[in-house]
Short mmCIF file of C-alpha atoms in Angstrom, two decimals:
data_model
loop_
_atom_site.label_atom_id
_atom_site.label_comp_id
_atom_site.label_asym_id
_atom_site.label_seq_id
_atom_site.Cartn_x
_atom_site.Cartn_y
_atom_site.Cartn_z
CA UNK A 1 -56.48 -32.88 -25.38
CA UNK A 2 -54.10 -30.11 -26.29
CA UNK A 3 -50.82 -31.28 -27.81
CA UNK A 4 -47.77 -29.69 -26.25
CA UNK A 5 -44.72 -29.92 -28.50
CA UNK A 6 -41.53 -31.00 -26.81
CA UNK A 7 -38.08 -29.80 -27.68
CA UNK A 8 -35.61 -32.25 -29.15
CA UNK A 9 -33.15 -33.31 -26.44
CA UNK A 10 -29.52 -33.16 -27.46
CA UNK A 11 -26.89 -34.71 -25.25
CA UNK A 12 -23.67 -32.91 -24.40
CA UNK A 13 -21.81 -35.32 -26.68
CA UNK A 14 -24.15 -34.58 -29.61
CA UNK A 15 -23.89 -30.82 -29.10
CA UNK A 16 -20.09 -30.96 -28.96
CA UNK A 17 -19.85 -33.26 -31.96
CA UNK A 18 -22.24 -31.20 -34.13
CA UNK A 19 -20.59 -27.94 -33.09
CA UNK A 20 -17.11 -29.20 -34.02
CA UNK A 21 -18.45 -30.74 -37.25
CA UNK A 22 -20.25 -27.56 -38.35
CA UNK A 23 -17.19 -25.50 -37.49
CA UNK A 24 -15.02 -27.83 -39.57
CA UNK A 25 -17.47 -27.64 -42.50
CA UNK A 26 -17.60 -23.86 -42.31
CA UNK A 27 -13.80 -23.57 -42.29
CA UNK A 28 -13.51 -26.13 -45.09
CA UNK A 29 -16.01 -24.33 -47.35
CA UNK A 30 -14.49 -20.94 -46.60
CA UNK A 31 -10.94 -22.14 -47.31
CA UNK A 32 -12.11 -23.86 -50.52
CA UNK A 33 -13.74 -20.72 -51.89
CA UNK A 34 -10.74 -18.60 -50.97
CA UNK A 35 -8.37 -21.09 -52.60
CA UNK A 36 -10.40 -21.24 -55.86
CA UNK A 37 -10.75 -17.47 -55.93
CA UNK A 38 -7.01 -16.92 -55.43
CA UNK A 39 -6.18 -19.60 -58.01
CA UNK A 40 -8.47 -17.95 -60.54
CA UNK A 41 -7.02 -14.55 -59.72
CA UNK A 42 -3.53 -15.97 -60.20
CA UNK A 43 -4.41 -17.18 -63.71
CA UNK A 44 -5.78 -13.74 -64.63
CA UNK A 45 -2.70 -12.07 -63.16
CA UNK A 46 -0.37 -14.25 -65.23
CA UNK A 47 -2.36 -13.52 -68.40
CA UNK A 48 -2.42 -9.82 -67.57
CA UNK A 49 1.37 -9.79 -67.17
CA UNK A 50 1.72 -11.48 -70.56
CA UNK A 51 -0.53 -8.90 -72.21
CA UNK A 52 1.22 -6.08 -70.41
CA UNK A 53 4.60 -7.32 -71.71
CA UNK A 54 3.26 -7.54 -75.25
CA UNK A 55 1.72 -4.07 -74.98
CA UNK A 56 5.00 -2.56 -73.77
CA UNK A 57 6.86 -4.10 -76.70
CA UNK A 58 4.32 -2.84 -79.27
CA UNK A 59 4.34 0.64 -77.71
CA UNK A 60 8.15 0.85 -77.96
CA UNK A 61 8.05 -0.22 -81.62
CA UNK A 62 5.42 2.39 -82.44
CA UNK A 63 7.36 5.10 -80.65
CA UNK A 64 10.76 4.17 -82.13
CA UNK A 65 9.86 3.44 -85.77
CA UNK A 66 8.54 6.08 -88.19
CA UNK A 67 7.06 3.31 -90.27
CA UNK A 68 6.62 0.41 -87.84
CA UNK A 69 4.70 -1.89 -90.21
CA UNK A 70 7.68 -4.10 -91.06
CA UNK A 71 8.71 -4.50 -87.44
CA UNK A 72 5.13 -5.12 -86.31
CA UNK A 73 4.65 -7.70 -89.04
CA UNK A 74 7.51 -9.77 -87.63
CA UNK A 75 6.19 -9.37 -84.07
CA UNK A 76 2.64 -10.26 -85.16
CA UNK A 77 3.71 -13.76 -86.06
CA UNK A 78 4.95 -14.34 -82.54
CA UNK A 79 1.80 -12.79 -81.04
CA UNK A 80 -0.44 -15.04 -83.17
CA UNK A 81 1.39 -18.07 -81.85
CA UNK A 82 0.58 -16.85 -78.34
CA UNK A 83 -3.04 -16.18 -79.43
CA UNK A 84 -2.70 -12.45 -78.73
CA UNK A 85 -4.45 -9.76 -80.81
CA UNK A 86 -4.10 -5.98 -80.63
CA UNK A 87 -5.80 -2.81 -81.83
CA UNK A 88 -4.23 0.69 -81.88
CA UNK A 89 -6.46 3.77 -82.25
CA UNK A 90 -6.61 7.40 -81.27
CA UNK A 91 -9.12 9.03 -78.93
CA UNK A 92 -11.53 9.57 -81.86
CA UNK A 93 -11.63 5.91 -82.76
CA UNK A 94 -9.40 6.14 -85.87
CA UNK A 95 -7.50 2.86 -86.27
CA UNK A 96 -3.74 2.90 -86.75
CA UNK A 97 -2.91 -0.75 -86.58
CA UNK A 98 -4.77 -3.93 -85.81
CA UNK A 99 -4.25 -7.65 -85.81
CA UNK A 100 -7.39 -9.54 -84.86
CA UNK A 101 -7.09 -12.71 -86.86
CA UNK A 102 -7.08 -14.80 -83.72
CA UNK A 103 -9.96 -12.89 -82.18
CA UNK A 104 -13.52 -14.29 -82.38
CA UNK A 105 -15.91 -12.42 -84.67
CA UNK A 106 -17.64 -10.81 -81.70
CA UNK A 107 -14.44 -9.02 -80.72
CA UNK A 108 -13.72 -7.80 -84.25
CA UNK A 109 -16.99 -5.96 -84.80
CA UNK A 110 -17.36 -2.21 -84.93
CA UNK A 111 -19.66 -2.33 -81.90
CA UNK A 112 -16.92 -3.93 -79.83
CA UNK A 113 -14.43 -1.29 -80.97
CA UNK A 114 -16.83 1.46 -80.01
CA UNK A 115 -17.37 -0.15 -76.58
CA UNK A 116 -13.59 -0.18 -76.06
CA UNK A 117 -13.39 3.49 -77.04
CA UNK A 118 -16.21 4.28 -74.57
CA UNK A 119 -14.31 2.49 -71.82
CA UNK A 120 -11.15 4.57 -72.32
CA UNK A 121 -11.98 7.19 -69.60
CA UNK A 122 -12.76 4.43 -67.12
CA UNK A 123 -9.81 2.15 -67.82
CA UNK A 124 -6.93 2.04 -65.37
CA UNK A 125 -3.37 1.51 -66.49
CA UNK A 126 -2.05 -1.86 -65.35
CA UNK A 127 -5.53 -3.38 -64.95
CA UNK A 128 -7.06 -5.70 -67.54
CA UNK A 129 -10.69 -5.67 -68.64
CA UNK A 130 -12.41 -9.06 -68.49
CA UNK A 131 -15.02 -9.60 -71.22
CA UNK A 132 -17.56 -12.47 -71.09
CA UNK A 133 -16.25 -13.67 -67.81
CA UNK A 134 -19.09 -16.14 -67.48
CA UNK A 135 -18.32 -17.77 -70.83
CA UNK A 136 -16.25 -20.90 -71.38
CA UNK A 137 -13.21 -18.81 -72.40
CA UNK A 138 -13.23 -15.32 -70.87
CA UNK A 139 -11.57 -12.63 -73.00
CA UNK A 140 -8.93 -10.42 -71.39
CA UNK A 141 -8.30 -6.91 -72.80
CA UNK A 142 -5.31 -4.91 -71.56
CA UNK A 143 -5.38 -1.13 -72.31
CA UNK A 144 -2.13 0.76 -72.90
CA UNK A 145 -1.60 4.44 -73.73
CA UNK A 146 1.20 5.04 -76.29
CA UNK A 147 2.87 7.64 -78.50
CA UNK A 148 3.56 7.53 -82.23
CA UNK A 149 6.77 9.06 -83.44
CA UNK A 150 6.31 12.57 -84.92
CA UNK A 151 2.62 12.64 -83.89
CA UNK A 152 0.87 14.42 -81.09
CA UNK A 153 -2.24 13.40 -79.15
CA UNK A 154 -3.30 10.48 -77.05
CA UNK A 155 -3.34 7.07 -78.65
CA UNK A 156 -4.55 3.79 -77.17
CA UNK A 157 -3.41 0.26 -77.66
CA UNK A 158 -5.66 -2.64 -76.69
CA UNK A 159 -3.92 -6.00 -76.36
CA UNK A 160 -6.34 -8.91 -76.00
CA UNK A 161 -6.34 -12.67 -75.69
CA UNK A 162 -8.74 -15.39 -74.56
CA UNK A 163 -8.02 -17.15 -71.28
CA UNK A 164 -8.45 -20.62 -72.72
CA UNK A 165 -9.09 -23.63 -70.54
CA UNK A 166 -9.82 -21.66 -67.37
CA UNK A 167 -13.24 -23.26 -67.01
CA UNK A 168 -11.83 -26.76 -67.29
CA UNK A 169 -8.97 -25.84 -64.99
CA UNK A 170 -11.30 -24.37 -62.38
CA UNK A 171 -13.51 -27.47 -62.66
CA UNK A 172 -10.52 -29.71 -62.00
CA UNK A 173 -9.55 -27.47 -59.12
CA UNK A 174 -13.09 -27.77 -57.73
CA UNK A 175 -12.91 -31.54 -58.07
CA UNK A 176 -9.56 -31.62 -56.31
CA UNK A 177 -10.86 -29.35 -53.58
CA UNK A 178 -13.97 -31.52 -53.17
CA UNK A 179 -11.89 -34.69 -52.84
CA UNK A 180 -9.57 -33.00 -50.37
CA UNK A 181 -12.62 -31.60 -48.59
CA UNK A 182 -14.17 -35.05 -48.22
CA UNK A 183 -10.90 -36.36 -46.80
CA UNK A 184 -10.64 -33.42 -44.43
CA UNK A 185 -14.32 -33.87 -43.48
CA UNK A 186 -13.72 -37.52 -42.57
CA UNK A 187 -10.70 -36.53 -40.51
CA UNK A 188 -12.67 -33.70 -38.90
CA UNK A 189 -15.49 -36.10 -38.02
CA UNK A 190 -13.02 -38.53 -36.47
CA UNK A 191 -11.31 -35.76 -34.48
CA UNK A 192 -14.68 -34.26 -33.45
CA UNK A 193 -15.83 -37.73 -32.37
CA UNK A 194 -12.73 -38.30 -30.23
CA UNK A 195 -12.76 -34.81 -28.69
CA UNK A 196 -16.51 -34.85 -28.03
CA UNK A 197 -16.41 -38.34 -26.54
CA UNK A 198 -13.48 -37.36 -24.32
CA UNK A 199 -15.31 -34.27 -23.04
CA UNK A 200 -18.55 -36.22 -22.68
CA UNK A 201 -16.80 -38.85 -20.55
CA UNK A 202 -15.57 -36.10 -18.24
CA UNK A 203 -19.09 -34.69 -17.88
CA UNK A 204 -20.53 -38.18 -17.36
CA UNK A 205 -17.98 -38.84 -14.60
CA UNK A 206 -19.05 -35.71 -12.73
CA UNK A 207 -22.70 -36.52 -13.42
CA UNK A 208 -22.41 -40.04 -11.96
CA UNK A 209 -20.76 -38.69 -8.84
CA UNK A 210 -23.48 -36.02 -8.58
CA UNK A 211 -26.22 -38.65 -8.75
CA UNK A 212 -24.54 -40.73 -6.06
CA UNK A 213 -24.27 -37.71 -3.78
CA UNK A 214 -27.92 -36.84 -4.50
CA UNK A 215 -28.81 -40.39 -3.38
CA UNK A 216 -26.96 -39.84 -0.12
CA UNK A 217 -23.59 -41.43 -0.97
CA UNK A 218 -21.44 -38.52 0.15
CA UNK A 219 -18.22 -40.50 -0.27
CA UNK A 220 -18.64 -40.46 -4.06
CA UNK A 221 -15.87 -38.73 -6.01
CA UNK A 222 -15.18 -37.95 -9.65
CA UNK A 223 -12.16 -39.82 -11.01
CA UNK A 224 -11.65 -37.33 -13.84
CA UNK A 225 -7.99 -36.38 -14.32
CA UNK A 226 -7.63 -33.44 -16.70
CA UNK A 227 -5.70 -30.18 -16.83
CA UNK A 228 -8.42 -28.05 -18.45
CA UNK A 229 -11.58 -26.43 -17.10
CA UNK A 230 -13.32 -29.82 -16.81
CA UNK A 231 -10.46 -30.97 -14.60
CA UNK A 232 -10.82 -27.82 -12.49
CA UNK A 233 -14.56 -28.50 -12.27
CA UNK A 234 -13.93 -32.09 -11.16
CA UNK A 235 -11.47 -30.97 -8.49
CA UNK A 236 -13.88 -28.29 -7.25
CA UNK A 237 -16.65 -30.88 -7.26
CA UNK A 238 -14.54 -33.30 -5.19
CA UNK A 239 -13.75 -30.54 -2.70
CA UNK A 240 -17.45 -29.78 -2.45
CA UNK A 241 -18.18 -33.49 -1.97
CA UNK A 242 -15.58 -33.66 0.80
CA UNK A 243 -17.22 -30.73 2.55
CA UNK A 244 -20.66 -32.32 2.11
CA UNK A 245 -19.34 -35.60 3.52
CA UNK A 246 -17.80 -33.78 6.49
CA UNK A 247 -21.04 -31.84 7.00
CA UNK A 248 -23.05 -35.05 6.76
CA UNK A 249 -20.84 -36.74 9.33
CA UNK A 250 -21.12 -33.71 11.56
CA UNK A 251 -24.90 -33.75 11.22
CA UNK A 252 -24.99 -37.44 12.03
CA UNK A 253 -22.73 -36.86 15.00
CA UNK A 254 -24.89 -33.92 16.14
CA UNK A 255 -28.01 -36.02 15.72
CA UNK A 256 -26.50 -38.80 17.83
CA UNK A 257 -25.44 -36.24 20.42
CA UNK A 258 -28.91 -34.66 20.33
CA UNK A 259 -30.62 -37.98 20.89
CA UNK A 260 -28.16 -38.86 23.64
CA UNK A 261 -28.64 -35.41 25.13
CA UNK A 262 -32.42 -35.85 25.19
CA UNK A 263 -32.01 -39.29 26.71
CA UNK A 264 -29.61 -38.00 29.35
CA UNK A 265 -31.74 -34.99 30.21
CA UNK A 266 -34.81 -37.19 30.42
CA UNK A 267 -32.98 -39.57 32.70
CA UNK A 268 -31.58 -36.79 34.88
CA UNK A 269 -35.02 -35.20 35.21
CA UNK A 270 -36.90 -38.46 35.71
CA UNK A 271 -34.73 -39.66 38.61
CA UNK A 272 -35.38 -36.76 41.05
CA UNK A 273 -38.98 -36.35 39.86
CA UNK A 274 -39.63 -40.05 40.47
CA UNK A 275 -38.15 -39.74 43.95
CA UNK A 276 -40.22 -36.64 44.72
CA UNK A 277 -43.38 -38.26 43.40
CA UNK A 278 -42.82 -41.41 45.44
CA UNK A 279 -42.25 -39.40 48.63
CA UNK A 280 -45.31 -37.21 47.96
CA UNK A 281 -47.46 -40.32 47.40
CA UNK A 282 -46.11 -41.78 50.64
CA UNK A 283 -46.87 -38.61 52.58
CA UNK A 284 -50.31 -38.30 51.07
CA UNK A 285 -51.20 -41.94 51.79
CA UNK A 286 -49.87 -41.70 55.38
CA UNK A 287 -47.26 -44.37 54.64
CA UNK A 288 -44.68 -42.00 56.07
CA UNK A 289 -45.57 -41.15 59.67
CA UNK A 290 -43.70 -39.62 62.47
CA UNK A 291 -42.15 -36.21 62.62
CA UNK A 292 -38.58 -37.44 62.20
CA UNK A 293 -39.44 -39.54 59.16
CA UNK A 294 -41.38 -36.72 57.54
CA UNK A 295 -38.54 -34.27 58.21
CA UNK A 296 -36.13 -36.73 56.61
CA UNK A 297 -38.21 -37.11 53.44
CA UNK A 298 -38.92 -33.40 53.24
CA UNK A 299 -35.15 -32.97 53.24
CA UNK A 300 -34.88 -35.44 50.36
CA UNK A 301 -37.53 -33.49 48.44
CA UNK A 302 -35.58 -30.29 49.05
CA UNK A 303 -32.31 -31.91 47.90
CA UNK A 304 -33.90 -33.33 44.77
CA UNK A 305 -35.56 -29.98 44.00
CA UNK A 306 -32.23 -28.20 44.37
CA UNK A 307 -30.71 -30.82 42.14
CA UNK A 308 -33.35 -30.13 39.48
CA UNK A 309 -32.76 -26.39 39.75
CA UNK A 310 -29.00 -26.93 39.46
CA UNK A 311 -29.51 -29.15 36.41
CA UNK A 312 -31.74 -26.61 34.70
CA UNK A 313 -29.32 -23.78 35.47
CA UNK A 314 -26.41 -25.77 34.07
CA UNK A 315 -28.41 -26.60 30.93
CA UNK A 316 -29.22 -22.93 30.47
CA UNK A 317 -25.56 -22.05 30.99
CA UNK A 318 -24.57 -24.64 28.41
CA UNK A 319 -26.98 -23.27 25.82
CA UNK A 320 -25.89 -19.68 26.46
CA UNK A 321 -22.22 -20.61 26.10
CA UNK A 322 -22.78 -22.61 22.92
CA UNK A 323 -24.73 -19.79 21.27
CA UNK A 324 -22.38 -17.06 22.45
CA UNK A 325 -25.01 -15.42 24.65
CA UNK A 326 -22.85 -14.98 27.73
CA UNK A 327 -21.10 -11.67 28.35
CA UNK A 328 -17.70 -11.77 30.01
CA UNK A 329 -16.66 -8.77 32.08
CA UNK A 330 -12.94 -9.33 32.13
CA UNK A 331 -10.71 -7.71 34.72
CA UNK A 332 -7.54 -8.55 36.58
CA UNK A 333 -8.03 -10.29 39.93
CA UNK A 334 -5.54 -11.55 42.55
CA UNK A 335 -5.40 -15.29 41.93
CA UNK A 336 -4.18 -16.10 45.46
CA UNK A 337 -7.20 -14.40 47.07
CA UNK A 338 -9.58 -16.25 44.72
CA UNK A 339 -8.03 -19.62 45.56
CA UNK A 340 -8.19 -18.92 49.32
CA UNK A 341 -11.90 -18.09 49.11
CA UNK A 342 -12.57 -21.34 47.25
CA UNK A 343 -10.46 -23.38 49.68
CA UNK A 344 -12.49 -22.05 52.61
CA UNK A 345 -15.80 -22.74 50.85
CA UNK A 346 -14.81 -26.38 50.21
CA UNK A 347 -13.61 -26.93 53.76
CA UNK A 348 -16.89 -28.53 54.85
CA UNK A 349 -16.63 -31.15 52.06
CA UNK A 350 -13.21 -32.42 53.12
CA UNK A 351 -13.56 -32.17 56.89
CA UNK A 352 -14.69 -35.79 57.12
CA UNK A 353 -12.16 -37.08 54.55
CA UNK A 354 -8.39 -37.52 54.81
CA UNK A 355 -7.86 -34.89 52.11
CA UNK A 356 -5.68 -31.83 52.36
CA UNK A 357 -6.27 -28.76 50.15
CA UNK A 358 -3.05 -26.81 49.50
CA UNK A 359 -2.43 -23.49 47.71
CA UNK A 360 0.84 -22.69 45.98
CA UNK A 361 0.54 -19.18 44.54
CA UNK A 362 2.40 -15.92 45.01
CA UNK A 363 0.34 -12.97 46.37
CA UNK A 364 1.17 -10.80 43.34
CA UNK A 365 -0.12 -13.35 40.81
CA UNK A 366 -3.11 -12.04 38.89
CA UNK A 367 -5.54 -13.66 36.46
CA UNK A 368 -7.48 -11.87 33.74
CA UNK A 369 -11.09 -12.90 33.23
CA UNK A 370 -14.68 -12.73 34.38
CA UNK A 371 -14.74 -13.25 38.17
CA UNK A 372 -18.00 -15.17 38.34
CA UNK A 373 -17.09 -17.45 35.45
CA UNK A 374 -13.57 -18.02 36.79
CA UNK A 375 -15.13 -19.02 40.10
CA UNK A 376 -17.52 -21.36 38.28
CA UNK A 377 -14.62 -22.99 36.41
CA UNK A 378 -12.56 -23.56 39.56
CA UNK A 379 -15.52 -24.79 41.62
CA UNK A 380 -16.29 -27.49 39.04
CA UNK A 381 -12.66 -28.58 38.79
CA UNK A 382 -12.09 -28.68 42.55
CA UNK A 383 -15.37 -30.54 43.12
CA UNK A 384 -14.32 -33.05 40.46
CA UNK A 385 -10.98 -33.60 42.26
CA UNK A 386 -12.69 -34.00 45.65
CA UNK A 387 -15.18 -36.45 44.17
CA UNK A 388 -12.51 -38.81 42.84
CA UNK A 389 -9.95 -38.43 45.66
CA UNK A 390 -10.43 -40.64 48.72
CA UNK A 391 -7.31 -39.47 50.55
CA UNK A 392 -4.21 -37.41 49.83
CA UNK A 393 -3.69 -33.86 48.62
CA UNK A 394 -5.36 -31.50 46.18
CA UNK A 395 -2.89 -28.81 45.19
CA UNK A 396 -3.94 -25.49 43.61
CA UNK A 397 -0.92 -23.91 41.88
CA UNK A 398 -0.79 -20.53 40.19
CA UNK A 399 2.05 -18.75 38.39
CA UNK A 400 2.57 -16.11 35.71
CA UNK A 401 4.61 -16.39 32.53
CA UNK A 402 5.46 -13.75 29.95
CA UNK A 403 2.11 -14.08 28.19
CA UNK A 404 -0.27 -16.02 30.44
CA UNK A 405 -1.33 -17.03 33.93
CA UNK A 406 -0.98 -20.76 34.46
CA UNK A 407 -3.22 -22.49 36.97
CA UNK A 408 -3.19 -26.19 37.77
CA UNK A 409 -5.42 -28.39 39.96
CA UNK A 410 -3.58 -31.58 40.87
CA UNK A 411 -5.05 -34.40 42.96
CA UNK A 412 -3.88 -37.80 44.20
CA UNK A 413 -7.15 -39.52 43.29
CA UNK A 414 -7.87 -42.64 41.29
CA UNK A 415 -6.92 -41.04 37.95
CA UNK A 416 -8.39 -41.73 34.52
CA UNK A 417 -7.67 -43.93 31.54
CA UNK A 418 -7.00 -42.53 28.07
CA UNK A 419 -10.52 -43.49 27.00
CA UNK A 420 -12.05 -41.65 29.93
CA UNK A 421 -9.97 -38.51 29.23
CA UNK A 422 -11.39 -38.38 25.70
CA UNK A 423 -14.97 -38.34 27.04
CA UNK A 424 -14.77 -36.13 30.13
CA UNK A 425 -15.70 -33.02 28.12
CA UNK A 426 -18.89 -34.61 26.77
CA UNK A 427 -22.21 -33.57 28.24
CA UNK A 428 -23.64 -35.91 30.90
CA UNK A 429 -20.52 -38.07 30.91
CA UNK A 430 -19.84 -39.53 34.34
CA UNK A 431 -16.68 -41.46 35.06
CA UNK A 432 -18.37 -43.06 38.10
CA UNK A 433 -22.18 -42.95 37.70
CA UNK A 434 -22.72 -44.79 41.00
CA UNK A 435 -21.37 -41.80 42.93
CA UNK A 436 -23.27 -39.07 41.08
CA UNK A 437 -26.50 -39.40 42.96
CA UNK A 438 -24.96 -38.81 46.38
CA UNK A 439 -22.87 -35.96 45.06
CA UNK A 440 -25.75 -34.39 43.15
CA UNK A 441 -23.63 -34.49 39.99
CA UNK A 442 -25.24 -34.00 36.59
CA UNK A 443 -22.28 -34.69 34.30
CA UNK A 444 -22.35 -31.17 32.85
CA UNK A 445 -19.65 -29.60 35.01
CA UNK A 446 -16.56 -30.35 32.93
CA UNK A 447 -18.40 -29.68 29.66
CA UNK A 448 -19.29 -26.21 30.97
CA UNK A 449 -15.69 -25.74 32.17
CA UNK A 450 -14.36 -26.52 28.67
CA UNK A 451 -16.61 -23.99 26.98
CA UNK A 452 -16.07 -21.27 29.57
CA UNK A 453 -12.30 -21.66 29.21
CA UNK A 454 -12.60 -21.36 25.43
CA UNK A 455 -14.80 -18.28 25.87
CA UNK A 456 -11.86 -16.69 27.73
CA UNK A 457 -9.53 -17.50 24.79
CA UNK A 458 -7.76 -19.75 27.29
CA UNK A 459 -6.59 -23.35 27.12
CA UNK A 460 -7.16 -26.39 29.30
CA UNK A 461 -5.27 -29.68 29.27
CA UNK A 462 -5.64 -32.79 31.36
CA UNK A 463 -3.02 -35.39 32.22
CA UNK A 464 -3.86 -38.51 34.17
CA UNK A 465 -3.25 -42.20 34.55
CA UNK A 466 -5.15 -44.79 36.60
CA UNK A 467 -4.04 -44.77 40.25
CA UNK A 468 -1.73 -41.75 39.84
CA UNK A 469 -4.10 -38.83 40.15
CA UNK A 470 -5.15 -36.14 37.69
CA UNK A 471 -3.87 -32.68 36.76
CA UNK A 472 -5.92 -30.00 35.02
CA UNK A 473 -3.69 -27.26 33.58
CA UNK A 474 -5.25 -23.94 32.52
CA UNK A 475 -3.52 -21.09 30.67
CA UNK A 476 -5.32 -17.73 30.72
CA UNK A 477 -3.83 -14.98 28.52
CA UNK A 478 -2.71 -11.80 30.26
CA UNK A 479 -4.64 -8.63 29.70
CA UNK A 480 -2.30 -7.34 26.96
CA UNK A 481 -2.28 -10.65 25.06
CA UNK A 482 -6.05 -11.00 25.33
CA UNK A 483 -6.58 -7.43 24.09
CA UNK A 484 -4.31 -8.16 21.14
CA UNK A 485 -6.38 -11.23 20.25
CA UNK A 486 -9.59 -9.20 20.40
CA UNK A 487 -8.12 -6.60 18.03
CA UNK A 488 -6.89 -9.20 15.52
CA UNK A 489 -10.00 -11.34 15.68
CA UNK A 490 -11.95 -11.16 12.38
CA UNK A 491 -15.39 -9.65 12.50
#
């Protein structure tokens, strides 16, 4: 069996903690080295300034005095106390003066003097030469060019002194830096622990909410309250969760509507088909005899077939409207003429009922829309009013405002409750199912009306109360307003 190595899994907390800790260590080490280097450089600079001051004094004495031995002798005592030695020579290596009693034997040898003379072309004024820097006491040599009174030529003065105790001092500095570093490291670990744990808690909060949503709990939210990017992430996550919850509810609602739709369609199809089948079985088995009886049942078959065709056509219309597959050929039409045509076509339905159909519309009133769809809207609304009005008046009113044509269908029927008004736009909803069979109603009429009105960018409102009749108010935009909407509508 082949062994497959697995990568070590680091949590977000561990990654954050180690990153902050390594960063702190890096900064600590870098600052420590810089501090020690600058401290060491400061010591050398102070010693260089001391040697430079001594060299300037010696150079002035040599330049001012013709015989400077006496003056130098007095100054040598002070220099010895400060552990400073000096050597004065010309460019050929000939010694003028020297005082190296305090210097170690290595720095008093002829070889050392020759090495100083060889360094003369390379030496820079104002910069000391460090000898045996790696030793316990590095030796500092400061070169100085000088003049001797009444003599020509270049002469060189080398002032030198050991930098005593620098190793011990640097060691103590290192110890101090290490102790301070340990203290800073402990503080850095504590701060890194707090910061990492705080960030990890934020990530864990979002992670828990994510798991709950993945398990189907779309009401889960992250309770993280921060002002940084993690807070922004939590707020974006919560907005996403809200949209997922809304989408889930919508899907559940659509699923319920789909199942109800299938049930309703099945019921609406089964009822006429069952009737047709029963009649066909009766005719085939000679249970129905006689010309009058057969004619009656053939009429029922025809009615039920027409009902099925009407149902299928309305279902197709509904699907086309919902998917935006209908094409509206909008034009301006005289509203009064349209209402008169509809009133005449419904005359046969109200001849045997104490219902009066009235039109209140000026001849110059126009409506902008698709003629066939406008007719379909009004037919469904008028049929609905006739169905639920036993006696009284159905009034069709039309008028124009500055931006729209307003059309209302008002009846004196039984009216509707608030609960019924909320459901009348649903597919297959029937306020009075017992009357639908005789009226060949499918419950799709008002649902189709609602969607056709919306397709015209129009509005429809219903007001009603039980026993006081119902009013459907429609507002269709005028041609100019509708054209403006089409232009401003986003693609």
